[in-house]
CSV table of C-alpha atoms and ligand atoms in Angstrom, one decimal:
chain,number,residue,atom,x,y,z
A,1,MET,CA,21.1,143.2,64.8
A,2,VAL,CA,21.0,146.6,63.2
A,3,TYR,CA,24.5,148.0,63.3
A,4,MET,CA,25.1,151.3,65.0
A,5,LEU,CA,27.7,154.0,64.5
A,6,PRO,CA,30.1,153.6,67.5
A,7,LYS,CA,30.9,156.7,69.5
A,8,LEU,CA,34.5,158.0,68.9
A,9,PRO,CA,36.6,156.9,71.9
A,10,TYR,CA,37.9,160.5,72.2
A,11,ASP,CA,36.9,164.0,71.3
A,12,TYR,CA,36.7,165.1,67.6
A,13,ASN,CA,39.5,167.5,68.3
A,14,ALA,CA,41.7,165.1,70.3
A,15,LEU,CA,44.0,164.2,67.4
A,16,GLU,CA,44.8,167.9,66.6
A,17,PRO,CA,47.0,169.1,65.1
A,18,HIS,CA,47.8,165.9,63.2
A,19,ILE,CA,44.3,165.0,62.3
A,20,ASP,CA,42.0,168.0,62.3
A,21,GLU,CA,38.6,168.2,64.0
A,22,GLN,CA,36.7,168.9,60.7
A,23,THR,CA,38.1,165.8,59.1
A,24,MET,CA,37.2,163.7,62.2
A,25,ARG,CA,33.6,165.0,62.2
A,26,LEU,CA,33.1,164.4,58.5
A,27,HIS,CA,34.9,161.0,58.5
A,28,HIS,CA,33.1,159.7,61.6
A,29,ASP,CA,29.6,161.3,61.4
A,30,LYS,CA,29.2,161.3,57.7
A,31,HIS,CA,31.4,158.7,56.0
A,32,HIS,CA,31.3,156.0,58.7
A,33,GLN,CA,27.5,156.6,59.3
A,34,THR,CA,26.9,156.0,55.6
A,35,TYR,CA,28.7,152.6,55.7
A,36,VAL,CA,26.5,151.7,58.7
A,37,ASP,CA,23.3,152.7,56.9
A,38,LYS,CA,24.1,150.9,53.7
A,39,VAL,CA,25.2,147.7,55.3
A,40,ASN,CA,22.0,147.7,57.3
A,41,ALA,CA,20.0,148.2,54.2
A,42,ALA,CA,21.9,145.4,52.3
A,43,LEU,CA,21.4,142.9,55.2
A,44,GLU,CA,17.6,143.5,55.3
A,45,LYS,CA,17.7,140.9,52.5
A,46,ALA,CA,19.6,138.4,54.6
A,47,PRO,CA,18.4,138.6,58.2
A,48,ALA,CA,20.4,135.5,59.3
A,49,TRP,CA,23.6,137.4,58.5
A,50,ALA,CA,22.4,140.6,60.2
A,51,ASN,CA,22.5,138.9,63.6
A,52,LYS,CA,26.2,138.4,63.5
A,53,PRO,CA,28.9,140.8,64.6
A,54,ILE,CA,30.2,142.6,61.6
A,55,GLU,CA,33.7,141.1,61.9
A,56,GLU,CA,32.2,137.6,61.5
A,57,VAL,CA,30.3,138.7,58.4
A,58,ILE,CA,33.5,140.1,56.9
A,59,GLU,CA,35.4,136.9,57.8
A,60,GLU,CA,32.8,134.8,55.9
A,61,ILE,CA,32.2,137.3,53.1
A,62,GLU,CA,32.4,134.6,50.4
A,63,LYS,CA,29.4,132.8,52.0
A,64,VAL,CA,27.2,135.9,52.0
A,65,PRO,CA,24.4,135.6,49.4
A,66,ALA,CA,25.8,136.7,46.0
A,67,GLU,CA,23.2,139.4,45.3
A,68,ILE,CA,24.3,141.4,48.3
A,69,ARG,CA,27.9,140.3,48.6
A,70,ALA,CA,29.5,143.4,47.0
A,71,ALA,CA,27.4,145.8,49.1
A,72,VAL,CA,28.3,143.9,52.3
A,73,ARG,CA,32.0,143.7,51.3
A,74,ASN,CA,32.0,147.5,50.7
A,75,HIS,CA,29.7,148.9,53.4
A,76,GLY,CA,30.1,146.2,56.0
A,77,GLY,CA,33.9,146.3,55.4
A,78,GLY,CA,33.7,150.1,55.7
A,79,HIS,CA,31.9,149.8,59.0
A,80,ALA,CA,34.3,147.2,60.4
A,81,ASN,CA,37.4,148.9,59.2
A,82,HIS,CA,36.5,152.4,60.6
A,83,THR,CA,35.4,150.9,63.9
A,84,PHE,CA,38.8,149.3,64.2
A,85,PHE,CA,40.6,152.4,62.9
A,86,TRP,CA,39.2,154.8,65.5
A,87,THR,CA,40.6,152.5,68.3
A,88,VAL,CA,44.2,152.4,67.1
A,89,MET,CA,44.5,156.2,67.3
A,90,GLY,CA,44.4,158.5,70.3
A,91,PRO,CA,45.6,161.6,71.9
A,92,ASN,CA,49.0,161.7,73.7
A,93,ALA,CA,50.1,158.8,71.5
A,94,GLY,CA,52.6,158.0,68.9
A,95,GLY,CA,56.3,157.4,69.5
A,96,LYS,CA,58.0,154.0,69.6
A,97,PRO,CA,56.1,151.0,70.9
A,98,ALA,CA,57.3,149.1,74.0
A,99,GLY,CA,56.0,145.8,75.3
A,100,GLU,CA,55.4,142.6,73.2
A,101,ILE,CA,54.4,144.5,70.1
A,102,GLY,CA,57.7,146.5,70.2
A,103,LYS,CA,59.6,143.3,70.5
A,104,ALA,CA,57.7,141.6,67.7
A,105,ILE,CA,58.2,144.5,65.4
A,106,ASP,CA,62.0,144.3,66.0
A,107,ARG,CA,61.9,140.5,65.5
A,108,ASP,CA,59.9,140.6,62.2
A,109,PHE,CA,61.2,143.9,60.6
A,110,GLY,CA,64.7,144.2,62.1
A,111,SER,CA,63.9,147.6,63.7
A,112,PHE,CA,61.1,150.0,64.4
A,113,ASP,CA,62.5,152.4,61.8
A,114,ASN,CA,62.5,149.7,59.1
A,115,PHE,CA,58.9,148.8,60.0
A,116,LYS,CA,57.8,152.5,59.9
A,117,LYS,CA,59.4,152.9,56.5
A,118,GLN,CA,57.8,149.8,55.1
A,119,PHE,CA,54.4,150.6,56.5
A,120,SER,CA,54.5,154.2,55.3
A,121,ASP,CA,55.5,153.0,51.8
A,122,ALA,CA,52.5,150.5,51.8
A,123,ALA,CA,50.2,153.4,52.8
A,124,LEU,CA,51.7,155.8,50.2
A,125,ASN,CA,51.8,153.4,47.3
A,126,ARG,CA,48.3,152.0,47.8
A,127,PHE,CA,46.9,153.1,44.5
A,128,GLY,CA,43.5,154.8,44.8
A,129,SER,CA,41.4,154.2,47.8
A,130,GLY,CA,42.2,151.7,50.5
A,131,TRP,CA,44.1,150.8,53.7
A,132,ALA,CA,47.5,149.8,54.9
A,133,TRP,CA,47.6,147.2,57.6
A,134,LEU,CA,49.8,145.5,60.1
A,135,VAL,CA,48.5,142.0,60.6
A,136,VAL,CA,49.3,138.8,62.4
A,137,ASP,CA,49.7,135.8,60.0
A,138,LYS,CA,50.5,132.5,61.8
A,139,GLY,CA,52.2,134.3,64.6
A,140,LYS,CA,54.3,136.6,62.4
A,141,LEU,CA,53.7,140.3,61.8
A,142,LYS,CA,53.2,141.3,58.2
A,143,ILE,CA,52.4,144.6,56.3
A,144,MET,CA,49.8,144.6,53.6
A,145,ASP,CA,47.4,146.9,51.9
A,146,THR,CA,43.8,146.4,50.6
A,147,MET,CA,41.7,148.2,48.1
A,148,ASN,CA,38.4,150.0,48.8
A,149,GLN,CA,37.0,148.6,52.0
A,150,ASP,CA,38.4,145.1,51.7
A,151,SER,CA,39.7,143.7,55.0
A,152,PRO,CA,42.5,141.2,55.9
A,153,VAL,CA,39.9,139.5,58.1
A,154,SER,CA,38.4,138.1,54.9
A,155,GLN,CA,41.7,136.4,54.3
A,156,GLY,CA,41.9,134.8,57.8
A,157,LEU,CA,44.4,137.4,59.0
A,158,VAL,CA,44.3,139.4,62.3
A,159,PRO,CA,44.7,143.1,62.0
A,160,VAL,CA,46.6,144.9,64.8
A,161,LEU,CA,47.0,148.4,63.2
A,162,THR,CA,45.7,150.2,60.2
A,163,ILE,CA,45.7,153.5,58.4
A,164,ASP,CA,42.9,154.7,56.1
A,165,VAL,CA,44.3,156.3,53.0
A,166,TRP,CA,41.0,157.1,51.3
A,167,GLU,CA,41.2,160.8,50.3
A,168,HIS,CA,38.4,161.6,52.7
A,169,SER,CA,40.8,160.8,55.6
A,170,TYR,CA,43.1,163.7,54.8
A,171,TYR,CA,41.9,165.9,51.9
A,172,VAL,CA,40.5,168.7,54.1
A,173,LYS,CA,43.8,169.4,55.8
A,174,TYR,CA,46.5,167.9,53.6
A,175,GLN,CA,44.7,168.1,50.1
A,176,ASN,CA,46.7,165.8,47.8
A,177,ARG,CA,49.7,165.4,50.2
A,178,ARG,CA,49.1,161.8,51.3
A,179,ALA,CA,52.7,161.5,52.5
A,180,ASP,CA,52.3,164.5,54.9
A,181,TYR,CA,49.1,162.9,56.3
A,182,ILE,CA,50.9,159.6,56.8
A,183,ALA,CA,53.9,161.3,58.5
A,184,ALA,CA,51.5,163.1,60.9
A,185,TRP,CA,49.5,160.0,61.6
A,186,TRP,CA,52.4,158.3,63.3
A,187,ASN,CA,51.9,160.9,66.1
A,188,VAL,CA,48.4,159.5,66.9
A,189,VAL,CA,49.1,155.8,66.9
A,190,ASN,CA,47.7,154.3,70.1
A,191,TRP,CA,50.4,151.6,70.7
A,192,LYS,CA,48.6,150.4,73.9
A,193,ALA,CA,45.6,149.4,71.8
A,194,VAL,CA,47.9,147.8,69.2
A,195,GLU,CA,49.6,145.8,72.0
A,196,GLU,CA,46.2,144.6,73.2
A,197,TYR,CA,45.2,143.4,69.7
A,198,TYR,CA,48.6,141.7,69.3
A,199,LYS,CA,48.2,139.8,72.5
A,200,LYS,CA,44.6,138.7,71.6
A,201,ALA,CA,45.8,137.6,68.1
A,202,GLY,CA,48.3,135.2,69.8
A,203,LYS,CA,45.4,133.5,71.5
A,204,LYS,CA,43.5,132.8,68.3
B,301,MN,MN1,37.5,156.4,55.8
């Protein structure tokens, strides 16, 4: 398998004004494409691994041959993380989740407002480049953050929501104001997609 850049599931300007079109074009067409190109290049040296879906490769990252493991962790992780990230955002989104995910958030965090505060703090306090995540760990929702392109999938956890806090996600519009980007990002969270990931996680 040679990995391909997936098409964005909406227009580049669909997340305006919260996430601007120029950022989406650079982030998807340039940054994500580079992760795809570089993981493909790394896996040329390990063709057996190149036949697996990227999530499986990331899940088993410790078994990937040592000489390419760092490249696969970074660029394969970058490909997997961005592919997932695009799907948990959308136009006409945001607000407070209903359904099973809404109930599970209340159950595990006390309230949606508590959850939102804790998740925003994780995203804000992630030092340097990385991601904040909502994951399912043995049936329970948990917030965590990862550095660079590391994925909770490598720790056996199931992501249901994520925010990219690399500067390339927000610098064009928000410059150094990561907190403003995070606050705006809540308006584009696609809770329907999060609900689907949560339901699937329960079946694993
Ligand atoms: Mn990114």
